[in-house]
mmCIF file of C-alpha atoms and ligand atoms in Angstrom:
data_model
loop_
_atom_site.group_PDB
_atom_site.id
_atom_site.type_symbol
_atom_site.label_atom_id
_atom_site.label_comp_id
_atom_site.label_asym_id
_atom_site.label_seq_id
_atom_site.Cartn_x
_atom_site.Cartn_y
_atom_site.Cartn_z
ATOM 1 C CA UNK A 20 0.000 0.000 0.000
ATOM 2 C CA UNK A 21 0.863 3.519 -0.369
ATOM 3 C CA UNK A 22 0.885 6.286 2.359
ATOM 4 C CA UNK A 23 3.428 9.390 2.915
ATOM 5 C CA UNK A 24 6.302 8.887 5.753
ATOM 6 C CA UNK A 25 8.406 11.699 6.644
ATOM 7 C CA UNK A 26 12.153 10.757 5.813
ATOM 8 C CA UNK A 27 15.392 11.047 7.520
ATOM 9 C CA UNK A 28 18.395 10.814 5.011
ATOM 10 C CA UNK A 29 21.032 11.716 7.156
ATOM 11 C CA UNK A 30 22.254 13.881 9.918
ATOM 12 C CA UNK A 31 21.098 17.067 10.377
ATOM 13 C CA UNK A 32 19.338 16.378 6.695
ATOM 14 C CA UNK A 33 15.554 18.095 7.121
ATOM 15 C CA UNK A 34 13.243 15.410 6.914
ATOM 16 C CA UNK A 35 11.462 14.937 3.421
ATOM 17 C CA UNK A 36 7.327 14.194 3.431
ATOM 18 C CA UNK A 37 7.171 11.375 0.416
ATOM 19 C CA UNK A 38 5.257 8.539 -0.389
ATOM 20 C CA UNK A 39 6.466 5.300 1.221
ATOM 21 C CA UNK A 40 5.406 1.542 -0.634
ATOM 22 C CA UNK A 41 4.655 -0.141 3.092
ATOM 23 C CA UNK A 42 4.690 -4.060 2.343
ATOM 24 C CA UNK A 43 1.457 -5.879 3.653
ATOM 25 C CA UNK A 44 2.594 -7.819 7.361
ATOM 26 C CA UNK A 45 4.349 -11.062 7.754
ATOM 27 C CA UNK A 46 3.611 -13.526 9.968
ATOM 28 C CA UNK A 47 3.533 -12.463 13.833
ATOM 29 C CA UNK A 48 3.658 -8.669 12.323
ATOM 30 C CA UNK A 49 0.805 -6.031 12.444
ATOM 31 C CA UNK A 50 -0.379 -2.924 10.436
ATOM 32 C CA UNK A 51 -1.045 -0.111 12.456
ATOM 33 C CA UNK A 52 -3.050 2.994 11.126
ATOM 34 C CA UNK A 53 -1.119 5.343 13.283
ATOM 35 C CA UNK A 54 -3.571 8.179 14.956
ATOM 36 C CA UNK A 55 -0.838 9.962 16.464
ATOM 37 C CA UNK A 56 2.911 10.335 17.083
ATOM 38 C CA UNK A 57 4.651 12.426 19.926
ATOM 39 C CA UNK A 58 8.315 13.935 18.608
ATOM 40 C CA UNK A 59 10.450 12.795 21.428
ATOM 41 C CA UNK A 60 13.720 13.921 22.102
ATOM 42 C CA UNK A 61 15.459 11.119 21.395
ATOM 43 C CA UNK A 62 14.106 11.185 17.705
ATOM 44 C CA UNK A 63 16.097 14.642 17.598
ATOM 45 C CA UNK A 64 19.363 12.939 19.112
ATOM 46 C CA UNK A 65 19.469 10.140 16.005
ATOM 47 C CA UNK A 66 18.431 13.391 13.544
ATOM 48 C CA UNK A 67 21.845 15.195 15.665
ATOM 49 C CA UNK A 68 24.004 12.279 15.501
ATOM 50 C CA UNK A 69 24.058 11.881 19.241
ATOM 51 C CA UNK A 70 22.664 8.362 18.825
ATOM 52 C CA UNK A 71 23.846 6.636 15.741
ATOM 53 C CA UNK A 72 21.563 5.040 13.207
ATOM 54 C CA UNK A 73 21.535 3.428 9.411
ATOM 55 C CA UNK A 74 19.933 6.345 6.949
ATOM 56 C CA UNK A 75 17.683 6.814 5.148
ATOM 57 C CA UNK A 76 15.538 6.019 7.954
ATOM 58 C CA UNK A 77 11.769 6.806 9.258
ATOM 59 C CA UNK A 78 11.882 8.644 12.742
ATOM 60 C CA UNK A 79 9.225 8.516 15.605
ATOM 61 C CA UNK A 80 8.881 5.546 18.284
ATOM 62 C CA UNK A 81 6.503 7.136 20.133
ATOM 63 C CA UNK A 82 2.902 6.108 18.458
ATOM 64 C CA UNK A 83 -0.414 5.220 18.754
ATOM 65 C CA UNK A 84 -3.553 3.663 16.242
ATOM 66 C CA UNK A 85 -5.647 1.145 15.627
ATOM 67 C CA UNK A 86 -5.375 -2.230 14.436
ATOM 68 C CA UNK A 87 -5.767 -2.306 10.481
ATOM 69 C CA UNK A 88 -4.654 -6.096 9.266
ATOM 70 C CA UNK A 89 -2.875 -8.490 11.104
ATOM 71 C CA UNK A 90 -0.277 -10.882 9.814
ATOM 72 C CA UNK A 91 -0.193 -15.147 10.324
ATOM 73 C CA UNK A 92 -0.309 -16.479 14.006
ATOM 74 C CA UNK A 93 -0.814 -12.862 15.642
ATOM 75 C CA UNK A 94 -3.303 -13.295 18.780
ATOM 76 C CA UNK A 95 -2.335 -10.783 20.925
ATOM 77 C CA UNK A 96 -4.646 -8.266 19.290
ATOM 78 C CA UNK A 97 -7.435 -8.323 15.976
ATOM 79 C CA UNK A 98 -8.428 -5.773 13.554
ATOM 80 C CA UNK A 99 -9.729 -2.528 15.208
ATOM 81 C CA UNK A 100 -7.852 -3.174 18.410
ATOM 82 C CA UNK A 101 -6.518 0.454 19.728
ATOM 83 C CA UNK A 102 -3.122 0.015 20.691
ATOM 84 C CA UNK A 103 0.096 1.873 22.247
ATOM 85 C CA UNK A 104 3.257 0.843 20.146
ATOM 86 C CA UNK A 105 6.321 0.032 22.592
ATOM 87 C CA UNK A 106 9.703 1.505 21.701
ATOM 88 C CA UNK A 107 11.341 -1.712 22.991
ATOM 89 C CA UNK A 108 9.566 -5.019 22.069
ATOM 90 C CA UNK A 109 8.570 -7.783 24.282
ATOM 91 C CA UNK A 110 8.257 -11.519 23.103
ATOM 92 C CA UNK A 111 6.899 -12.840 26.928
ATOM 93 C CA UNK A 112 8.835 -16.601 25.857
ATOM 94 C CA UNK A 113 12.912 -15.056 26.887
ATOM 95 C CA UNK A 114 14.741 -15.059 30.545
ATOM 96 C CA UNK A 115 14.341 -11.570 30.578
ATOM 97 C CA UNK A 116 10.476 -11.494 29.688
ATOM 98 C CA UNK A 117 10.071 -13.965 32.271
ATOM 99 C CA UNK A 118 11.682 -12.240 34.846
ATOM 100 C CA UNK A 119 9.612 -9.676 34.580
ATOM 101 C CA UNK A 120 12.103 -7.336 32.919
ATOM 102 C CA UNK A 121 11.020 -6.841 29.272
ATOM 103 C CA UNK A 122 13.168 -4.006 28.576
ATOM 104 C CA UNK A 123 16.214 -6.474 28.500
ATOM 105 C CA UNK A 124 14.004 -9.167 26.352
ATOM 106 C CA UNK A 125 16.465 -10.978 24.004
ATOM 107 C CA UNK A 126 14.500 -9.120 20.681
ATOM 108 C CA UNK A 127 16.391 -5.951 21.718
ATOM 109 C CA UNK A 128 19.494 -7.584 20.343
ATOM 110 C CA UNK A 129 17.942 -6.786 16.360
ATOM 111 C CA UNK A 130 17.098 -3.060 17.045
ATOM 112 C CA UNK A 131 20.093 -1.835 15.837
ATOM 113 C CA UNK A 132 19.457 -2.963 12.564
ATOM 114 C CA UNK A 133 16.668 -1.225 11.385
ATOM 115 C CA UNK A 134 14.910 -4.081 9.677
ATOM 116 C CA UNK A 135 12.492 -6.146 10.781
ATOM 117 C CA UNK A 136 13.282 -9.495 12.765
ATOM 118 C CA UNK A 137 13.506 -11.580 9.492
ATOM 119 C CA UNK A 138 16.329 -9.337 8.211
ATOM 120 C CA UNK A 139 13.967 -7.516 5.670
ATOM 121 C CA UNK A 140 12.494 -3.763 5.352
ATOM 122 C CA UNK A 141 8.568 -3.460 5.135
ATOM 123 C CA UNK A 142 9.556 0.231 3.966
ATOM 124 C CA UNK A 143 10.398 1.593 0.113
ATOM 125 C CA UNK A 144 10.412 4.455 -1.485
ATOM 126 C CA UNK A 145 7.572 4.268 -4.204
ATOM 127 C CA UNK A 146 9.417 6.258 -6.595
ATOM 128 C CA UNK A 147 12.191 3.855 -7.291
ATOM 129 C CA UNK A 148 11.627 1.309 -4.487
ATOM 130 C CA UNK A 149 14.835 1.873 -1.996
ATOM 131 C CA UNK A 150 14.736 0.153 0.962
ATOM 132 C CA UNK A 151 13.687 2.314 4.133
ATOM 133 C CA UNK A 152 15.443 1.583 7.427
ATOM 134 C CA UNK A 153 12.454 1.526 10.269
ATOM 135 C CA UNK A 154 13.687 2.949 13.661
ATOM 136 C CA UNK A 155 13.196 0.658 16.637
ATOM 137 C CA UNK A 156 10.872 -1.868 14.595
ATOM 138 C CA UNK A 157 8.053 1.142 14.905
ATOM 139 C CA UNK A 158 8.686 4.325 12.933
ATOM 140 C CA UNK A 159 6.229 6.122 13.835
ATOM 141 C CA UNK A 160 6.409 9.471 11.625
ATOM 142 C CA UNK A 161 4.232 7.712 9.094
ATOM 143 C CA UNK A 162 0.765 7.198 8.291
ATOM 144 C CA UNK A 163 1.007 3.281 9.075
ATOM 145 C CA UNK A 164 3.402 1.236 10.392
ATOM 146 C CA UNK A 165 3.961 -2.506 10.114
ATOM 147 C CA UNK A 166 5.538 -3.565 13.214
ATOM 148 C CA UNK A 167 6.216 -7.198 15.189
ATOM 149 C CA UNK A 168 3.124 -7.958 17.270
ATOM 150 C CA UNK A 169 5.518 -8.211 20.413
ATOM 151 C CA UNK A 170 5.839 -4.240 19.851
ATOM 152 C CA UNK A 171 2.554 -3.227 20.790
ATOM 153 C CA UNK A 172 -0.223 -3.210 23.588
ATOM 154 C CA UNK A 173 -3.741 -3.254 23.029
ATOM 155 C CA UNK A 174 -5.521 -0.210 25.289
ATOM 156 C CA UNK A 175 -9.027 0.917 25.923
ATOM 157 C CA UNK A 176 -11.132 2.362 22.951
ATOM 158 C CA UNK A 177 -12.979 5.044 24.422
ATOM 159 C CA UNK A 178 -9.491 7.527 25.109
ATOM 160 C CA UNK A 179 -7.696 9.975 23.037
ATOM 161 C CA UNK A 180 -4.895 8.110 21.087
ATOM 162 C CA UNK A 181 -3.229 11.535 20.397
ATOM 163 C CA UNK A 182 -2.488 11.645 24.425
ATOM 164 C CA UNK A 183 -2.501 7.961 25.021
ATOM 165 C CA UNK A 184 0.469 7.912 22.783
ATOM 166 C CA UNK A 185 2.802 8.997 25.316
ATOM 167 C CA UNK A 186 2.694 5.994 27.153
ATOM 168 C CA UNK A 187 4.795 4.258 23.729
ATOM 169 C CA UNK A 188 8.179 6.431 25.354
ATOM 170 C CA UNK A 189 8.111 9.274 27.064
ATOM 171 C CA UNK A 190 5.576 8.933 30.183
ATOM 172 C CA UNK A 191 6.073 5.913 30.923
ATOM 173 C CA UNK A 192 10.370 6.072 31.239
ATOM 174 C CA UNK A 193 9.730 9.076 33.083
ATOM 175 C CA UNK A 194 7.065 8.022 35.677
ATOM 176 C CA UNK A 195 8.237 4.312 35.607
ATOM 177 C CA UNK A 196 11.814 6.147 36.735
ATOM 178 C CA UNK A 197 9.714 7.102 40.059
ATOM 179 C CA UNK A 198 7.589 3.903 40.733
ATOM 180 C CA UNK A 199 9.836 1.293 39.648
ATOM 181 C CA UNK A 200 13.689 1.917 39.597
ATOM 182 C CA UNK A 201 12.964 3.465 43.107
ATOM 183 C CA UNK A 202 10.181 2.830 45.387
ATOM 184 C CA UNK A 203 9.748 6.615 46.875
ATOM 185 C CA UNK A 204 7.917 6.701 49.974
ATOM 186 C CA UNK A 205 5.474 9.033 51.284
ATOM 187 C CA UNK A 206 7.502 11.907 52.529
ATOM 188 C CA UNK A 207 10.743 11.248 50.984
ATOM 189 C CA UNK A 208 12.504 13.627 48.680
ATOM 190 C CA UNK A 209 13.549 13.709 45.551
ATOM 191 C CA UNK A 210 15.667 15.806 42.987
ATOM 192 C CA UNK A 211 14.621 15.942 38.969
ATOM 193 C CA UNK A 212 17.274 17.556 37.333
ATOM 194 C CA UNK A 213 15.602 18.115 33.472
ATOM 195 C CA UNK A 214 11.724 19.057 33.378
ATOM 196 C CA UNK A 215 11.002 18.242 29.661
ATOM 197 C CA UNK A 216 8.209 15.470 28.637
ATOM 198 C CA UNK A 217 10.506 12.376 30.711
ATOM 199 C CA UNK A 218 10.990 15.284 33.322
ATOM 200 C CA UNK A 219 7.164 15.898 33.825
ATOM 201 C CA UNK A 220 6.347 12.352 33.913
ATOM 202 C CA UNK A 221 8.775 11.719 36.742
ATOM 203 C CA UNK A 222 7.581 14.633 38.753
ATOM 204 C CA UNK A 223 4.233 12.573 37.981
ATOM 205 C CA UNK A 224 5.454 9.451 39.206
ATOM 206 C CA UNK A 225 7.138 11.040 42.865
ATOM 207 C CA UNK A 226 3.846 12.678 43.426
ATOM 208 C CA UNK A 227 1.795 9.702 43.089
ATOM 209 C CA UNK A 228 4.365 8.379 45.247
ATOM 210 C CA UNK A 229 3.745 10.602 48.172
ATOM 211 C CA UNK A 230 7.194 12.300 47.989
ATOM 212 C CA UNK A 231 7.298 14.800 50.747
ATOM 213 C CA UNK A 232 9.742 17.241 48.419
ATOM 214 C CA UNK A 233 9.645 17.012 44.920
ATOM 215 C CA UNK A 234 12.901 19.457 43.628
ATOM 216 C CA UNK A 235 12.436 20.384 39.772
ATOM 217 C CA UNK A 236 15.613 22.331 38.443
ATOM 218 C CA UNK A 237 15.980 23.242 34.740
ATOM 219 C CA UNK A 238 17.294 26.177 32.341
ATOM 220 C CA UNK A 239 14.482 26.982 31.267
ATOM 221 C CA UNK A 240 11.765 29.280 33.787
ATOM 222 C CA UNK A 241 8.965 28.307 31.473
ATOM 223 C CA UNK A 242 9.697 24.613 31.979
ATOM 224 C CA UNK A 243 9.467 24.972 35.608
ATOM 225 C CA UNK A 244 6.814 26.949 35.821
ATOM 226 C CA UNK A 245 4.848 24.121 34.129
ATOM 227 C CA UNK A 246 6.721 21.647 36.537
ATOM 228 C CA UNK A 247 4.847 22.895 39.166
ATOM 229 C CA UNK A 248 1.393 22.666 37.809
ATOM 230 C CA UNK A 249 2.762 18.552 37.362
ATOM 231 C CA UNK A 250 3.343 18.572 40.860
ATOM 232 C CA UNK A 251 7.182 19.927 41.532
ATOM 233 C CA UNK A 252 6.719 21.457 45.485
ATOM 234 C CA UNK A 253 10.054 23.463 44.739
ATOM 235 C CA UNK A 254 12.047 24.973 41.624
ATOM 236 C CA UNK A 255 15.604 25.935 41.139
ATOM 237 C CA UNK A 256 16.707 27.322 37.849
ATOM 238 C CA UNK A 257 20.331 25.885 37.251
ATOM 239 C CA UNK A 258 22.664 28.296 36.940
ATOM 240 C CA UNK A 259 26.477 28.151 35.657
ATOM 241 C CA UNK A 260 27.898 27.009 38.906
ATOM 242 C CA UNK A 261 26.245 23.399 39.793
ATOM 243 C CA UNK A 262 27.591 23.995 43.511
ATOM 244 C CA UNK A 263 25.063 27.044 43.994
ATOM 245 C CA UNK A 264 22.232 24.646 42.799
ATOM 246 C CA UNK A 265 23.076 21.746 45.352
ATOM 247 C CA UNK A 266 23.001 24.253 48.537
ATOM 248 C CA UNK A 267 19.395 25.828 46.985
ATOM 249 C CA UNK A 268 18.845 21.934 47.338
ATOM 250 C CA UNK A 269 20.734 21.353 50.736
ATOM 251 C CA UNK A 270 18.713 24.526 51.667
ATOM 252 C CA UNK A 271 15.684 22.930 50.904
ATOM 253 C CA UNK A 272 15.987 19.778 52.663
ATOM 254 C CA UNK A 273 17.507 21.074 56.013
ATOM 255 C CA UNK A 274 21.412 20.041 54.676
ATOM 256 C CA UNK A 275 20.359 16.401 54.135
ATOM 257 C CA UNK A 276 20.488 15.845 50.668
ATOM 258 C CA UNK A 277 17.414 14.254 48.995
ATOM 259 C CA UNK A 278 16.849 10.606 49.010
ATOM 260 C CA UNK A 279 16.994 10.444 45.271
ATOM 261 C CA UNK A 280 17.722 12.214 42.187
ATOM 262 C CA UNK A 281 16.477 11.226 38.831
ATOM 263 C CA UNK A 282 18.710 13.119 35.498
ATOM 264 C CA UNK A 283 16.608 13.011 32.663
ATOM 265 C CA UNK A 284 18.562 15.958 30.276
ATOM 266 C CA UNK A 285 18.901 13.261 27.666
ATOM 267 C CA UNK A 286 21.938 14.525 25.064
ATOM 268 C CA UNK A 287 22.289 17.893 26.529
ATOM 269 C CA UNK A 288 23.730 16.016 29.567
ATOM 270 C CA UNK A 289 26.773 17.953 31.028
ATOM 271 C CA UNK A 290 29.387 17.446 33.487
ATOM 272 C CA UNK A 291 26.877 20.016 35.633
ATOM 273 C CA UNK A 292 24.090 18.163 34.947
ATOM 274 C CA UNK A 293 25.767 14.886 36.646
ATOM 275 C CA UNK A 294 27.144 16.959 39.359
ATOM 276 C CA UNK A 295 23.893 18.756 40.492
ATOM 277 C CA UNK A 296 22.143 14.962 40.293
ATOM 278 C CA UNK A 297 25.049 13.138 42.355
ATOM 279 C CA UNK A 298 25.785 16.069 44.831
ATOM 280 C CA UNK A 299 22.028 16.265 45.972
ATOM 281 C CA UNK A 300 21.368 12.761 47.089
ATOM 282 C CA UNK A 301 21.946 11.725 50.728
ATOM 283 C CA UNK A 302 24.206 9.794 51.957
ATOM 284 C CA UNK A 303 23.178 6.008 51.028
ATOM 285 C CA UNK A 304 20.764 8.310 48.554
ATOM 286 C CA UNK A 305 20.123 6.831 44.842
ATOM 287 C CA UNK A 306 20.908 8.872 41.549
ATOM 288 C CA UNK A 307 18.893 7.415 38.513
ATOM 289 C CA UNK A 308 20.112 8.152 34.668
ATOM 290 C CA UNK A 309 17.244 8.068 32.381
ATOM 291 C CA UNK A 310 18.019 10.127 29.417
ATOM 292 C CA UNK A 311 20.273 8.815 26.658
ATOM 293 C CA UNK A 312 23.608 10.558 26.856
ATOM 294 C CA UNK A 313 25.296 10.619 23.253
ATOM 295 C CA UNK A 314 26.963 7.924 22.564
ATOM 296 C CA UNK A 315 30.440 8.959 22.130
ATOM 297 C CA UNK A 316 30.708 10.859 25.960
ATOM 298 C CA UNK A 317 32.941 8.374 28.134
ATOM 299 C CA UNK A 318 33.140 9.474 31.577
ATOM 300 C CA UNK A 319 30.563 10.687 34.093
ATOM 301 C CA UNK A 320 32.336 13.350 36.483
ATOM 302 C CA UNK A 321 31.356 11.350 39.840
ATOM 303 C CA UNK A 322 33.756 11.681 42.607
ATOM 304 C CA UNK A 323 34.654 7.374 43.559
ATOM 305 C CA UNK A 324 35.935 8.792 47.412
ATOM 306 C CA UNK A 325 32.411 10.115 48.210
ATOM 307 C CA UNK A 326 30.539 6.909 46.118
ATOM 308 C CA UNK A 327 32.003 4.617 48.388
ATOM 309 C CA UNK A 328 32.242 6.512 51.986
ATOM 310 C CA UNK A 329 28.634 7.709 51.611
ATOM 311 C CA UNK A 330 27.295 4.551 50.408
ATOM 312 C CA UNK A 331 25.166 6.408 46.778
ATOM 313 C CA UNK A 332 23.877 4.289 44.578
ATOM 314 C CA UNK A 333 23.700 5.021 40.650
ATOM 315 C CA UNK A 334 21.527 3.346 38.386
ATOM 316 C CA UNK A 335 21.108 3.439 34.658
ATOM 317 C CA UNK A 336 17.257 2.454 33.511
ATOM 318 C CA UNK A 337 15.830 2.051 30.209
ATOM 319 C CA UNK A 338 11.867 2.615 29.272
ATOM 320 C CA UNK A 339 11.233 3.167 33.197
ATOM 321 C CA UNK A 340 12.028 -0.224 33.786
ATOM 322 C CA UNK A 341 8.329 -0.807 33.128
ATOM 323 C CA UNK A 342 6.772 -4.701 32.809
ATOM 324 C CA UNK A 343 5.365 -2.730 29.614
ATOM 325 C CA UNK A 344 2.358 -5.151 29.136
ATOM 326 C CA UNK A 345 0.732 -4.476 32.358
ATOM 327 C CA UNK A 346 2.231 -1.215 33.235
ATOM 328 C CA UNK A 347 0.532 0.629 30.348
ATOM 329 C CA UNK A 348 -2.694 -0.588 30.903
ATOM 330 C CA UNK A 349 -1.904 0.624 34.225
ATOM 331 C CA UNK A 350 -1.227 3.997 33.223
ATOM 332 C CA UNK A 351 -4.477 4.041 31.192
ATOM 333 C CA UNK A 352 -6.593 3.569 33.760
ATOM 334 C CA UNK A 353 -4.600 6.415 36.145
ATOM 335 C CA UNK A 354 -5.495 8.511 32.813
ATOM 336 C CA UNK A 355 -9.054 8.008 33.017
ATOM 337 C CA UNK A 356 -9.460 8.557 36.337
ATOM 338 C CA UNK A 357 -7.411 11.795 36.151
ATOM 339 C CA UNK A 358 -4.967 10.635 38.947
ATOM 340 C CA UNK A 359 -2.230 11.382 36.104
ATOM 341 C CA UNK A 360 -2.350 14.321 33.301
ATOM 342 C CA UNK A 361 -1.098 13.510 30.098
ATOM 343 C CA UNK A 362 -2.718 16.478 28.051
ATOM 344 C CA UNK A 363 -1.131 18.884 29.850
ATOM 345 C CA UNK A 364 1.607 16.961 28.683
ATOM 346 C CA UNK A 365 0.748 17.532 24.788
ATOM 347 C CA UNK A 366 1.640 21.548 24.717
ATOM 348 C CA UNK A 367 1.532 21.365 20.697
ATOM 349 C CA UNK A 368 -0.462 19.404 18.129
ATOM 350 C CA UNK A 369 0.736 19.489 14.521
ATOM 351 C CA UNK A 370 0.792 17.875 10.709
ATOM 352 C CA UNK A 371 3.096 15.172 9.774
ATOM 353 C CA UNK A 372 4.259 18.306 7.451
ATOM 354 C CA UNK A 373 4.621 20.142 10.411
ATOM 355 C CA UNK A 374 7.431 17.971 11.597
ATOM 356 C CA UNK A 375 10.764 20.069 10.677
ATOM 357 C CA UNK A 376 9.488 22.560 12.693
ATOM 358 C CA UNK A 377 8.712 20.297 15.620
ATOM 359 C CA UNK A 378 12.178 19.056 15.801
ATOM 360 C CA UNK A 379 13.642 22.713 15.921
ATOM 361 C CA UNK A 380 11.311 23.343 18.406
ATOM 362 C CA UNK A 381 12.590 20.461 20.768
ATOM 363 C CA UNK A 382 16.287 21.981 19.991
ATOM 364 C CA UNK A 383 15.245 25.665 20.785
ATOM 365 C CA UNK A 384 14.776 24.278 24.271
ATOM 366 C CA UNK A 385 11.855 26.151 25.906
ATOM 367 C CA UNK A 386 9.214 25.738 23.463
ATOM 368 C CA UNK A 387 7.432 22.568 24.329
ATOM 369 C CA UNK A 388 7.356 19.362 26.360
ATOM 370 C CA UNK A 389 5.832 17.436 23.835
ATOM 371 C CA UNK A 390 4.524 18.514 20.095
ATOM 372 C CA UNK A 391 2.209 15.609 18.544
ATOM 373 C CA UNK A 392 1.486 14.857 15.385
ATOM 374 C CA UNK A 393 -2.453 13.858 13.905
ATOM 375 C CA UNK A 394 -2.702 11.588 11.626
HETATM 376 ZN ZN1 ZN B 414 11.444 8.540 23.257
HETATM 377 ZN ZN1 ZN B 415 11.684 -11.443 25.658
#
């Protein structure tokens, strides 16, 4: 079938709207007829080179639609079936999957390739049918997708896809930082150091929690201004000394430290940005890395002497650490009964043509947590 797909032919190459020949799915594959699409900032680190991928490729991993045709020995889900698609896949059958810990699940390993698991691309250009490398076996800045039925969950039919899609990425590694990399307590305190759409999701996820103190810091005023409408109790822009941040955070918790600190600046991670998140946890405190540094930094700027003698803890986590099947669902039903906010989330709704502009605006910093695009 035909349908237009926004293109990615190399780095820092604007993406191109054209029409895409999508193959019909395989066996154990589904087509999607995508509703929605939120531009996540990872998306913009593979455009920026921070994380490296095969071009010419089709962005987005962060999508949700409805069930259009499935492929031989699918049962997980049936034609009109509403469904998130996962950015990491799940086939329930590995160690991992059965350990409950599907974002190590033994598919991950084919990823990288940007194929699907037999090797082959469902994606071609229609004018002269070259092969299209899909990004994360999703690609979601397209007006279908054709992805492995272990990428997907079905959800309720009755809720806005255009919000629900957020649960594919970004909410759910930011709140899933909160509830299940560390189990906050009521009253306990925690740093975020990075308020964009992962940021507001883990303010989400410490204030479902009960966290007593709930310290957003950022560049940007307007993002913590919005922080505290997700539930932040105190702000501190970050200035160019990370020192003068930790005491506005020492300050704050009557020279204690917090119990935990989750980074979530992603590619714009500095040597500040791991300083402020290390130097504001307790002693015997946890720091949590969620966003994806770029792939060529080495070194994180953590002093070993205070690591060991104060007993921190630092963790790296990938997709929240969420059991994806059930934790989505999960999320849905927090949705629906307003105990989380996910449209608050959505500051921008745009075209698929729109989408050059969307990925500047996730570069200019400020301008949005999330921009979506309607299908
Ligand atoms: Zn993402
Ligand atoms: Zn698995």
């Amino acid at each position: 079938m035909r349908m237009k797909a926004a293109v990615c032919y190399g780095v820092r190459e604007p993406l191109v709207i054209e029409e895409i020949e999508l193959d019909p799915p395989k066996a154990n594959e589904v087509l999607v007829k995508m509703a929605a699409s939120g531009v996540c900032y990872s998306d913009v680190s593979m455009y920026e080179g921070h994380i490296p991928r095969d071009f010419p490729l089709i962005l987005g991993h962060e999508g949700a639609g409805v069930v259009e045709q499935v492929g031989e020995g699918v049962t997980n889900v049936k034609e009109g079936d509403h469904v998130v698609l996962t950015y990491l896949p799940s086939c329930g059958k590995c160690r991992w999957c059965h350990i409950g810990q599907p974002t190590m699940c033994d598919l991950g390993q084919y990823l990288r390739t940007g194929n699907m698991l037999d090797g082959t691309s469902r994606l071609h250009r229609a004018k002269d049918g070259l092969d299209i490398f899909n990004l994360l076996f999703v690609s979601t800045f397209a007006e279908y997708s054709v992805v492995p039925d272990a990428s997907l969950v079905p959800v309720a039919d009755y809720l806005p896809l255009e919000k629900l899609c957020l649960l594919g990425c970004g909410f759910t590694t930011g709140f899933g930082s909160a509830t299940n990399t560390i189990h906050i307590k009521p009253g306990e305190t925690v740093t975020i150091v990075g308020c964009g759409g992962l940021g507001t999701a883990a303010i989400q996820g410490a204030r479902i929690s009960g966290a007593g103190k709930i310290i957003a810091v950022d560049v940007h005023e307007e993002k913590l201004s919005r922080a505290k409408e997700f539930g932040a109790t105190h702000t501190i822009q970050s200035r160019s000394d990370p020192d003068a941040v930790v005491k506005e955070i020492m300050d704050i918790t009557w020279g204690l430290g917090t119990d935990y600190s989750i980074e979530l600046v992603g590619a714009d991670q500095t040597d500040d940005t791991y300083q402020v998140a290390f130097k504001a946890i307790r002693k015997g405190g946890t720091m949590v890395m969620v966003g994806a540094a770029d792939y060529r930094k080495r070194d994180i700027p953590v002093d070993p002497y205070t690591l060991t003698l104060w007993r921190k803890k630092l963790v790296g986590v990938l997709f929240g650490d969420a059991q994806f099947q059930t934790d989505i669902p999960k999320y849905v039903g927090l949705y629906e009964n307003k105990q989380i906010d996910l449209d608050n989330m959505v500051t921008k709704e745009i075209g698929l043509e729109d989408i050059n502009q969307a990925i500047q605006d996730v570069l200019d910093g400020d301008k949005v947590i999330r921009s979506v695009i309607r299908y």
